[in-house]
Amino acid sequence: MKQPHYKEKISAANYMLQGMEIIKQYRLEHIGAISKKIDPMRSGLIGVLSSPITSTTVDIDAKLTTINPNWAAVIVSMLKEAKVKNGSTVAVSFTGSFPAMNLAVLSAARALNLRLIIVTSVSSSTWGANIPNFTWLDMEYLLHTKEFFSYRSVAASLGGSRITRLACRRKER
């Protein structure tokens, strides 16, 4: 017997897999090689240990756990459990810290034909979308310009505790 919403879950997982491929190809062509040691799936969704937009430290295993298209199916389940109907409007908050989870949400939303209102925090913890010229907003823009997703953030913040502290210190001067 198939699980409830089986068709939408399969669609969402497939969308995520395709989105991962778009991001991977762009990163290989425009950013550089992807380390198999750091990103064993060579997803392109694992960033670097530290950069000017790194906000906090998080274990790389937390990021590697998210590089699985089945997360999009999990998001479909969560949305359905929350009684979100196909075609609904949903507010979403994204972070650069977990680009694969952002992609999972976009994929689930596409599978359910949702309208999203997205606000994004650009900074990222370690190993997230913390490459300065390849942030989550860059990935989102890429997926939009490739006409893979129609979704775009309506607003963005710098985000991150380290970024906020730096901004406050500059303001005090």
Short mmCIF file of C-alpha atoms in Angstrom, two decimals:
data_model
loop_
_atom_site.label_atom_id
_atom_site.label_comp_id
_atom_site.label_asym_id
_atom_site.label_seq_id
_atom_site.Cartn_x
_atom_site.Cartn_y
_atom_site.Cartn_z
CA MET A 1 0.00 0.00 0.00
CA LYS A 2 1.35 3.44 -0.96
CA GLN A 3 1.76 6.18 1.61
CA PRO A 4 -0.62 9.14 1.62
CA HIS A 5 0.38 11.81 -0.92
CA TYR A 6 2.77 9.36 -2.58
CA LYS A 7 2.63 11.11 -5.98
CA GLU A 8 3.42 14.54 -4.49
CA LYS A 9 6.27 13.08 -2.39
CA ILE A 10 7.86 11.43 -5.42
CA SER A 11 7.48 14.65 -7.44
CA ALA A 12 9.02 16.71 -4.65
CA ALA A 13 12.01 14.36 -4.29
CA ASN A 14 12.54 14.42 -8.05
CA TYR A 15 12.37 18.23 -8.13
CA MET A 16 14.97 18.39 -5.38
CA LEU A 17 17.26 16.00 -7.23
CA GLN A 18 16.96 18.11 -10.39
CA GLY A 19 17.54 21.33 -8.44
CA MET A 20 20.64 19.81 -6.86
CA GLU A 21 21.97 19.01 -10.33
CA ILE A 22 21.43 22.60 -11.53
CA ILE A 23 23.27 23.98 -8.49
CA LYS A 24 26.06 21.41 -8.82
CA GLN A 25 26.65 22.18 -12.51
CA TYR A 26 26.71 25.93 -11.91
CA ARG A 27 29.10 25.58 -9.01
CA LEU A 28 31.46 23.37 -11.02
CA GLU A 29 31.42 25.76 -13.98
CA HIS A 30 31.58 29.09 -12.12
CA ILE A 31 32.90 28.57 -8.59
CA GLY A 32 35.29 25.64 -8.90
CA ALA A 33 35.80 22.02 -7.99
CA ILE A 34 33.71 20.36 -5.29
CA SER A 35 35.74 18.42 -2.75
CA LYS A 36 34.58 14.81 -2.53
CA LYS A 37 36.08 14.69 0.98
CA ILE A 38 33.91 17.59 2.19
CA ASP A 39 30.85 16.94 -0.03
CA PRO A 40 30.83 13.18 -0.77
CA MET A 41 27.75 13.49 -3.02
CA ARG A 42 29.33 16.47 -4.78
CA SER A 43 26.01 18.24 -4.37
CA GLY A 44 27.43 21.77 -4.49
CA LEU A 45 25.27 22.56 -1.46
CA ILE A 46 28.07 22.22 1.10
CA GLY A 47 29.98 25.45 1.54
CA VAL A 48 33.26 26.18 3.28
CA LEU A 49 34.46 26.13 6.87
CA SER A 50 34.79 29.90 7.11
CA SER A 51 34.23 33.00 5.02
CA PRO A 52 33.31 36.66 5.60
CA ILE A 53 29.60 35.66 5.67
CA THR A 54 29.98 32.74 8.08
CA SER A 55 27.86 33.42 11.15
CA THR A 56 28.36 30.48 13.53
CA THR A 57 30.03 27.09 13.74
CA VAL A 58 28.01 23.95 13.05
CA ASP A 59 29.23 20.39 12.63
CA ILE A 60 29.49 19.37 8.98
CA ASP A 61 27.43 16.21 9.67
CA ALA A 62 24.37 18.42 10.25
CA LYS A 63 24.79 19.77 6.70
CA LEU A 64 25.58 16.40 5.09
CA THR A 65 22.40 14.91 6.59
CA THR A 66 20.32 17.38 4.55
CA ILE A 67 21.79 16.38 1.17
CA ASN A 68 19.05 13.88 0.43
CA PRO A 69 16.14 14.47 -1.97
CA ASN A 70 13.85 12.51 0.35
CA TRP A 71 13.76 15.59 2.61
CA ALA A 72 11.45 17.16 0.02
CA ALA A 73 9.04 14.24 0.56
CA VAL A 74 9.29 14.77 4.33
CA ILE A 75 8.36 18.44 3.83
CA VAL A 76 5.32 17.35 1.78
CA SER A 77 4.26 15.15 4.71
CA MET A 78 4.75 17.99 7.18
CA LEU A 79 2.75 20.42 5.05
CA LYS A 80 -0.06 17.92 4.62
CA GLU A 81 -0.04 17.15 8.35
CA ALA A 82 -0.40 20.91 8.93
CA LYS A 83 -3.46 20.76 6.64
CA VAL A 84 -1.91 22.94 3.92
CA LYS A 85 -3.98 22.49 0.79
CA ASN A 86 -2.56 22.33 -2.72
CA GLY A 87 -2.47 25.84 -4.17
CA SER A 88 -2.30 27.58 -0.76
CA THR A 89 -0.10 30.56 0.10
CA VAL A 90 2.59 29.84 2.70
CA ALA A 91 5.10 32.15 4.39
CA VAL A 92 8.61 30.72 4.53
CA SER A 93 11.82 31.80 6.24
CA PHE A 94 15.05 30.56 4.63
CA THR A 95 18.60 30.61 5.92
CA GLY A 96 21.87 30.32 4.09
CA SER A 97 22.87 27.80 6.74
CA PHE A 98 20.87 24.94 5.24
CA PRO A 99 20.57 25.43 1.47
CA ALA A 100 19.55 21.80 0.91
CA MET A 101 16.59 22.23 3.26
CA ASN A 102 15.62 25.42 1.45
CA LEU A 103 15.71 23.43 -1.78
CA ALA A 104 13.58 20.70 -0.16
CA VAL A 105 10.94 23.28 0.79
CA LEU A 106 10.94 24.77 -2.72
CA SER A 107 10.60 21.29 -4.19
CA ALA A 108 7.71 20.36 -1.90
CA ALA A 109 6.04 23.68 -2.68
CA ARG A 110 6.31 23.04 -6.41
CA ALA A 111 4.90 19.53 -6.01
CA LEU A 112 1.93 20.97 -4.09
CA ASN A 113 1.56 24.01 -6.35
CA LEU A 114 2.00 26.35 -3.39
CA ARG A 115 2.49 30.09 -3.53
CA LEU A 116 5.39 31.05 -1.27
CA ILE A 117 6.19 34.33 0.41
CA ILE A 118 9.89 33.95 1.23
CA VAL A 119 12.16 35.94 3.52
CA THR A 120 15.82 34.92 3.49
CA SER A 121 18.72 35.36 5.86
CA VAL A 122 21.84 35.56 3.69
CA SER A 123 24.54 34.71 6.21
CA SER A 124 25.33 31.10 6.89
CA SER A 125 26.85 28.90 9.51
CA THR A 126 29.87 26.82 8.58
CA TRP A 127 29.46 24.49 5.60
CA GLY A 128 26.23 26.17 4.43
CA ALA A 129 25.76 28.64 1.56
CA ASN A 130 28.67 30.69 2.89
CA ILE A 131 30.68 31.18 -0.29
CA PRO A 132 30.42 34.96 -0.78
CA ASN A 133 29.72 34.78 -4.52
CA PHE A 134 27.41 31.76 -4.16
CA THR A 135 25.00 32.48 -1.32
CA TRP A 136 21.52 31.04 -0.94
CA LEU A 137 20.15 34.09 -2.77
CA ASP A 138 22.50 33.31 -5.67
CA MET A 139 21.27 29.71 -5.74
CA GLU A 140 17.65 30.84 -5.58
CA TYR A 141 18.27 33.29 -8.44
CA LEU A 142 19.96 30.56 -10.48
CA LEU A 143 17.00 28.19 -10.05
CA HIS A 144 14.64 31.01 -11.01
CA THR A 145 16.58 32.10 -14.11
CA LYS A 146 16.77 28.48 -15.26
CA GLU A 147 12.95 28.57 -14.94
CA PHE A 148 13.10 25.61 -12.59
CA PHE A 149 11.27 27.41 -9.78
CA SER A 150 9.11 30.50 -10.02
CA TYR A 151 9.87 31.33 -6.38
CA ARG A 152 11.99 34.30 -5.25
CA SER A 153 12.55 35.89 -1.87
CA VAL A 154 10.51 39.05 -1.28
CA ALA A 155 12.99 40.26 1.36
CA ALA A 156 16.39 39.36 2.76
CA SER A 157 18.43 40.19 5.84
CA LEU A 158 22.12 39.86 6.57
CA GLY A 159 21.27 37.54 9.47
CA GLY A 160 23.61 35.67 11.75
CA SER A 161 24.76 36.46 15.26
CA ARG A 162 28.34 37.26 14.19
CA ILE A 163 27.13 39.48 11.33
CA THR A 164 24.73 41.30 13.66
CA ARG A 165 27.46 41.88 16.26
CA LEU A 166 29.79 43.28 13.58
CA ALA A 167 27.07 45.61 12.30
CA CYS A 168 26.34 46.84 15.84
CA ARG A 169 30.03 47.51 16.51
CA ARG A 170 30.33 49.50 13.29
CA LYS A 171 27.23 51.52 14.20
CA GLU A 172 28.71 52.36 17.65
CA ARG A 173 31.81 53.94 16.09
#
